[in-house]
Short mmCIF file of C-alpha atoms and ligand atoms in Angstrom, two decimals:
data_model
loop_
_atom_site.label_atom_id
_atom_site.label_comp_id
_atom_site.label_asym_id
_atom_site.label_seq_id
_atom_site.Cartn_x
_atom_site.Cartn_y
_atom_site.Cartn_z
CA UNK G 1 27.56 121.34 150.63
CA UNK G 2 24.04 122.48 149.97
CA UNK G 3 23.09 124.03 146.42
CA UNK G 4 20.26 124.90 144.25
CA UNK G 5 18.48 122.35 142.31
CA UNK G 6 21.00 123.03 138.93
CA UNK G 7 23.72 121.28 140.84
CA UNK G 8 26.30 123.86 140.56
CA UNK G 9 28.48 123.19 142.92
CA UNK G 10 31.86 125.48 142.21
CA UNK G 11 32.51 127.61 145.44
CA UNK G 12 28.99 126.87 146.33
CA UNK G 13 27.70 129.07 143.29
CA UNK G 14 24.31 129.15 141.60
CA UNK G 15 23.94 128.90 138.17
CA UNK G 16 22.26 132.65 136.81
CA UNK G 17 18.59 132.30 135.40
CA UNK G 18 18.02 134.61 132.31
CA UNK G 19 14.73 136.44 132.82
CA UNK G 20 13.93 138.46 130.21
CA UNK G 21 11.89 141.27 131.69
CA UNK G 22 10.23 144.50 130.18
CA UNK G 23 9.24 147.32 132.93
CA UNK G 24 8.00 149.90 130.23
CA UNK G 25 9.31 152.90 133.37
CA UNK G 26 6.90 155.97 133.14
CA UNK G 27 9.18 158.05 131.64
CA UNK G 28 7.87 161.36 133.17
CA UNK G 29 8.88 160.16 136.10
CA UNK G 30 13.03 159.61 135.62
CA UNK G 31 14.22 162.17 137.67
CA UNK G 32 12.28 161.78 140.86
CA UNK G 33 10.92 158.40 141.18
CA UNK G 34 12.59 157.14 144.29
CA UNK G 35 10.76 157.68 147.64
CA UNK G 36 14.18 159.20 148.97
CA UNK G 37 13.85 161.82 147.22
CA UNK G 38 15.17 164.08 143.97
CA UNK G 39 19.10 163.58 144.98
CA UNK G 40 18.94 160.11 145.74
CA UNK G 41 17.27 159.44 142.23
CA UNK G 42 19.96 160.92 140.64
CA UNK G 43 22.71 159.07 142.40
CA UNK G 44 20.85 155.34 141.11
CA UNK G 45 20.43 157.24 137.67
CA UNK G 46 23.97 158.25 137.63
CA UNK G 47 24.92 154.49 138.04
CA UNK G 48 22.51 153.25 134.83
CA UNK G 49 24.73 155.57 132.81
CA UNK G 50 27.33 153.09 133.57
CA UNK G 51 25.58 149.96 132.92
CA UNK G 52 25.21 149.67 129.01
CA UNK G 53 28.57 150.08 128.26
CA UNK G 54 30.25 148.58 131.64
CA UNK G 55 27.96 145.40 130.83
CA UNK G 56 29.38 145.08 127.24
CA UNK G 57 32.92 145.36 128.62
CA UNK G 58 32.01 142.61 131.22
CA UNK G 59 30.72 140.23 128.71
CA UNK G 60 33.62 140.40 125.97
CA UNK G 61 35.92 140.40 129.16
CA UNK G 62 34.40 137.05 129.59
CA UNK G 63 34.76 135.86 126.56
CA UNK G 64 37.69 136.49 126.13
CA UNK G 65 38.42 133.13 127.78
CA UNK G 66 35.14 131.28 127.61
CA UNK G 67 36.98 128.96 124.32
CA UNK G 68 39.52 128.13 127.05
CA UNK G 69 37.29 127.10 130.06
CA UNK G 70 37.42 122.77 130.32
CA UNK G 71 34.61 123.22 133.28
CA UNK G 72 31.13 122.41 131.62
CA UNK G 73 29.07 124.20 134.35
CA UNK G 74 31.25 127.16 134.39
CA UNK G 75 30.93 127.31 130.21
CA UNK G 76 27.16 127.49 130.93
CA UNK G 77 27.38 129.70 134.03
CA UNK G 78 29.56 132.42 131.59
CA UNK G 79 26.43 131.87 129.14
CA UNK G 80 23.88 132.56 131.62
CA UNK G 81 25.90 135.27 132.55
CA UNK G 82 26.26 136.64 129.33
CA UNK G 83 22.65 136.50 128.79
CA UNK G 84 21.71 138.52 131.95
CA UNK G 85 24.12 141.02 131.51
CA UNK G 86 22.68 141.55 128.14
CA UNK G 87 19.14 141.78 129.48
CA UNK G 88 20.10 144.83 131.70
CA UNK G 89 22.33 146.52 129.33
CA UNK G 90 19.09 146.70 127.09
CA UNK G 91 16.39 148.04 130.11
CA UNK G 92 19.13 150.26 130.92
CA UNK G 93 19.35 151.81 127.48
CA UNK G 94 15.54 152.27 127.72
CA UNK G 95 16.22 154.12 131.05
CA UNK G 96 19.31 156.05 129.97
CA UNK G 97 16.84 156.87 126.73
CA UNK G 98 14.78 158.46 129.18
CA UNK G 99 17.05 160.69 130.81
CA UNK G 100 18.62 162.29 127.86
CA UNK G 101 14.56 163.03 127.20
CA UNK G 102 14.42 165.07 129.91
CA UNK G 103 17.06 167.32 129.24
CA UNK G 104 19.88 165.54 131.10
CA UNK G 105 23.61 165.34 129.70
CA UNK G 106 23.69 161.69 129.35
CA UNK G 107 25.03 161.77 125.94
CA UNK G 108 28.22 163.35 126.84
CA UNK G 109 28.51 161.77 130.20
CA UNK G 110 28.19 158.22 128.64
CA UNK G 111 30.24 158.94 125.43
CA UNK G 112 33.77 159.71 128.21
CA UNK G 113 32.28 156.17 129.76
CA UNK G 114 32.85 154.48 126.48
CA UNK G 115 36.45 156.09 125.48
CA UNK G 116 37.39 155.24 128.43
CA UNK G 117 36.57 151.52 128.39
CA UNK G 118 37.49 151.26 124.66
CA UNK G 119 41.29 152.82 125.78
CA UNK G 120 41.05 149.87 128.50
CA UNK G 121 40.24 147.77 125.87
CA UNK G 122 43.15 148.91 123.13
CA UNK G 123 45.78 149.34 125.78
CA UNK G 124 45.06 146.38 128.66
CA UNK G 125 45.90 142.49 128.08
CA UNK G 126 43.16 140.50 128.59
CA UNK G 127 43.76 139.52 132.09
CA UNK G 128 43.93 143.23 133.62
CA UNK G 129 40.39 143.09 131.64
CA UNK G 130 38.76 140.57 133.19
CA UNK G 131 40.47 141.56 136.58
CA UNK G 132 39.05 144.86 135.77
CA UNK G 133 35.71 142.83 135.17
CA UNK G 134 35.65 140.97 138.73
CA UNK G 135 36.36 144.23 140.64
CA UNK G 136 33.76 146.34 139.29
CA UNK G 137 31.19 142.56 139.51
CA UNK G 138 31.94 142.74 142.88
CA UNK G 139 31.52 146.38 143.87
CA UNK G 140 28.09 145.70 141.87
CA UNK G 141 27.61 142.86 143.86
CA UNK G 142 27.74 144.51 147.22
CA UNK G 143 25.36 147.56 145.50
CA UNK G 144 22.94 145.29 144.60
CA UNK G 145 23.11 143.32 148.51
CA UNK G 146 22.46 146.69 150.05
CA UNK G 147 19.79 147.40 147.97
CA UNK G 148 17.70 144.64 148.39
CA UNK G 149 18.56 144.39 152.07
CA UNK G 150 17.95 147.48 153.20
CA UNK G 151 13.97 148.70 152.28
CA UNK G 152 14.73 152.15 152.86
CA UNK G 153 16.52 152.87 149.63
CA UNK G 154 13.77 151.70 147.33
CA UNK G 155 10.91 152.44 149.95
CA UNK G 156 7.83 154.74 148.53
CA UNK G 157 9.50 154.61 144.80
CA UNK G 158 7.56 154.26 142.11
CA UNK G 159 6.69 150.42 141.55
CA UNK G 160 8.38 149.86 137.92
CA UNK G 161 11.76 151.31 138.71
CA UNK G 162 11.52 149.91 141.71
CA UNK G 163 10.78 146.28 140.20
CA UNK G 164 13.99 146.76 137.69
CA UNK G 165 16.21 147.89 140.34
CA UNK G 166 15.51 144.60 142.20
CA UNK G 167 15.72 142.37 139.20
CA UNK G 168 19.51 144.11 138.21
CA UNK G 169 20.38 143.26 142.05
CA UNK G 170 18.65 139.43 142.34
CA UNK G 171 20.66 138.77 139.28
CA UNK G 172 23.90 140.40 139.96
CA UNK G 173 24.09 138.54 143.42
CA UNK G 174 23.01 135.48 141.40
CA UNK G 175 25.98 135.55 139.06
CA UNK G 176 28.31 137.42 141.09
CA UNK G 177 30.83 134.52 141.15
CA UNK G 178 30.91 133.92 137.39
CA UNK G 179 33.60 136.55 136.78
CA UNK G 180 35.67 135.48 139.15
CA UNK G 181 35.81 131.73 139.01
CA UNK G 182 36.96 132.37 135.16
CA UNK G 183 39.67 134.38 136.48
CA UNK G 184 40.48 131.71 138.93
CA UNK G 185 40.49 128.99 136.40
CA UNK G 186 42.54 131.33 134.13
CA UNK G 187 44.41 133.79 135.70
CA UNK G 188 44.98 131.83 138.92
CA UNK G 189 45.16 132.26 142.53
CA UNK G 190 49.34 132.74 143.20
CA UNK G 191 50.39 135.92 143.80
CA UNK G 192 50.24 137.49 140.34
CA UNK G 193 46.84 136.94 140.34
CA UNK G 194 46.05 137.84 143.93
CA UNK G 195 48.69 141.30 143.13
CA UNK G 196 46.47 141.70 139.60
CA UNK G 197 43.15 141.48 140.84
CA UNK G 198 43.77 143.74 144.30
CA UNK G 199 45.34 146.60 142.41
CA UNK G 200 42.49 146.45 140.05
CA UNK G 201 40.05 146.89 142.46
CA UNK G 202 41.96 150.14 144.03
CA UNK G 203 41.98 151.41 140.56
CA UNK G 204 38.60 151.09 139.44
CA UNK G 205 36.99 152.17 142.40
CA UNK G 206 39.32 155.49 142.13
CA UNK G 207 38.40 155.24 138.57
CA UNK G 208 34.78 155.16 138.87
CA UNK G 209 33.94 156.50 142.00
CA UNK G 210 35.84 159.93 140.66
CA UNK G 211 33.58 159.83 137.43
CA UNK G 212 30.56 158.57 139.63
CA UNK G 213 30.42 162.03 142.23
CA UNK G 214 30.68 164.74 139.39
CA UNK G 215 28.21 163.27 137.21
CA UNK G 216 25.83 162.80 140.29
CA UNK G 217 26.59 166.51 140.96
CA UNK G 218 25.70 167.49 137.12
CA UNK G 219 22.68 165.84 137.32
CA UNK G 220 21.66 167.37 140.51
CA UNK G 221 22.39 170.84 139.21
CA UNK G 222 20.54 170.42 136.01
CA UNK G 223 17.17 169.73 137.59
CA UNK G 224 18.58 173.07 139.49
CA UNK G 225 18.82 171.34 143.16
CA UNK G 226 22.14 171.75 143.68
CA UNK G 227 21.50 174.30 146.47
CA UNK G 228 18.95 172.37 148.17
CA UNK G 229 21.14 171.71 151.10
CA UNK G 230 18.27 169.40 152.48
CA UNK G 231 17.90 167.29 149.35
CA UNK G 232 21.69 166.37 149.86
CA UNK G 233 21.50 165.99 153.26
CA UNK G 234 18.63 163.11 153.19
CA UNK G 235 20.43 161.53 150.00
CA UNK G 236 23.64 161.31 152.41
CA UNK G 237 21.95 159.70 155.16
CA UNK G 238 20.66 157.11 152.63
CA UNK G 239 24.20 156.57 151.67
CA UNK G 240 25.91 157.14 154.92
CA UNK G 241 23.48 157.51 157.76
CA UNK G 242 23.04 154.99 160.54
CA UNK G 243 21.90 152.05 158.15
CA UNK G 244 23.08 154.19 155.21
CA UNK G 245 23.10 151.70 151.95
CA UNK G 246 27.14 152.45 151.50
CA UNK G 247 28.11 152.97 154.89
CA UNK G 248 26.62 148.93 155.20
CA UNK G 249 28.97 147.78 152.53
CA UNK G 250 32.46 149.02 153.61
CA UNK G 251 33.08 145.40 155.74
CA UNK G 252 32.04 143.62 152.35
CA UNK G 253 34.56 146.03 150.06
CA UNK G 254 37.52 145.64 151.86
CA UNK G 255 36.90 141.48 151.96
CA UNK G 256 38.03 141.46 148.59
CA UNK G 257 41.69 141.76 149.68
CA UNK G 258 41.30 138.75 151.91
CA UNK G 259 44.08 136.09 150.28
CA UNK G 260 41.38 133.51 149.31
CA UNK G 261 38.29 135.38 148.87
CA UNK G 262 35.26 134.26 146.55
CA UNK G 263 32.01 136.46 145.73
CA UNK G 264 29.99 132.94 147.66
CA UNK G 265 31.60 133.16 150.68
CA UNK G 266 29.18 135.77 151.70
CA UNK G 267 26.18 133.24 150.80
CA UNK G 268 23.42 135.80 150.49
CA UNK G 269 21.20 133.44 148.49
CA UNK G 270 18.31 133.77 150.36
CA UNK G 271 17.39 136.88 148.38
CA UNK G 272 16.91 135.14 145.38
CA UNK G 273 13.65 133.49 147.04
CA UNK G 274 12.03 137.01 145.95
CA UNK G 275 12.86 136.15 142.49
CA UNK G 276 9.30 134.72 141.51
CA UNK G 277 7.50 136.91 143.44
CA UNK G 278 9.36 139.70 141.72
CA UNK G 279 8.64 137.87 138.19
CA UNK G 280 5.00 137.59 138.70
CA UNK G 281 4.98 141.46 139.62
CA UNK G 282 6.58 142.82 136.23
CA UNK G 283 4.79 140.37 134.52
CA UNK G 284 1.21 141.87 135.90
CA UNK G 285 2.58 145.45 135.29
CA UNK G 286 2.40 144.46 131.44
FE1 FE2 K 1 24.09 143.72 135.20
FE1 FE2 K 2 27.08 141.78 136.61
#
């Protein structure tokens, strides 16, 4: 079994690198600063609302059980994790910041985001949690493979949201098995835990992909482009054309209900070669 240099070896994982980043985003340019377009902007914008306060459910998901967890590596791998996660909630605040500067709804978009996940957090025992936690890690997961596999969807954007898109997907594929192996180690792998973590991931992808559309829709509207029938129709080939980003993830979604699956058994680490190169970029913008 081959690995990265920090010898973690669980399910072939690699231990998450914290890299503490600032991209300083020209603000002026929030709405419209991928090369796809005006609609396609505000479907990745819709998805930062989600990030501060998804993030902060992930990590206290986490560790919830990281007292528990014998497994040295994996203790440090939930740190790291914890770390990164942290890291993006806070560029994404500076991004969400943004939006609401422009004129756009976020405060009452993000405010249903956060009763919701505080309900989930009142009402659900800490395993639906962290089951709740691995499902929506590996949707992200998948996001962030298409987006750094597939140039088109960042291609001709502006170079600092560009650069923080890429860092959020290099690190989410780099700790996309941290989640999970803590459920494995906790929850198990029988057929509670396979039951528990399937049915999560039905739920939160109705869940979020039914709060996900409307909000992309309100956004749309309120930089008044909701009629632009062309706009939409060049954000949905993005998504759904040919080599559309989503359309390339579908085999990838439905391997989570394979009886066995881990995050590593797609071994995608090869984009994480860009990681210095991406470093030495932000770093130069500053
Ligand atoms: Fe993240
Ligand atoms: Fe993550």
């Amino acid at each position: 079994m081959t690995n990265n240099n920090k010898g973690y070896f669980m399910n072939m994982a690699i231990m998450p690198v914290r890299r503490n980043l600032s991209f300083k985003l020209p603000k002026e340019k929030i709405n419209d600063w991928n090369g796809n377009g005006l609609h396609f902007t505000q479907f990745l914008n819709t998805l930062s609302i989600f990030f501060p306060a998804g993030e902060r459910f992930f990590i206290e998901s986490v560790r919830n059980y990281r007292k528990e967890l014998k497994d040295e590596e994996l203790q440090e791998a939930v740190r790291a994790f914890i770390g990164q996660e942290g890291l993006h909630s806070r560029e994404h605040i500076e991004y969400n910041e943004a939006m609401a500067a422009s004129g756009m709804p976020l405060e009452r978009y993000e405010n249903r985001v956060k009763v919701l996940l505080k309900f989930i957090k009142k009402a659900a025992p800490r395993d639906q949690q962290l089951a709740i936690t691995c499902a929506l890690e590996h949707l992200t997961a998948i996001l962030a493979k298409t987006l750094l596999e597939h140039d088109h969807v960042l291609k001709g954007s502006d170079e600092r949201y560009k650069a923080l898109w890429q860092w959020h997907a290099l690190e989410e594929t780099e700790h996309k098995g941290v989640a999970f192996d803590v459920f494995e180690k906790s929850v198990g792998k029988g057929p509670y835990a396979y039951t528990l973590r399937t049915s999560t991931f039905v739920i939160a992808n109705i869940v979020f992909w039914s709060v996900v559309i409307p909000y992309h829709i309100g956004f749309v509207r309120k930089n008044k482009r909701a009629t632009d029938i062309k706009g939409w129709l060049k954000c949905n080939k993005v998504l759904w054309g040919k080599k559309g980003a989503l359309r390339a993830i579908i085999p990838e979604w439905f391997d989570y209900f394979r009886p066995g699956f881990h995050p590593w058994d797609d071994d995608n680490r090869h984009v994480l070669d860009y990681a210095d190169v991406l470093v030495n970029k932000v770093e130069a913008f500053n």
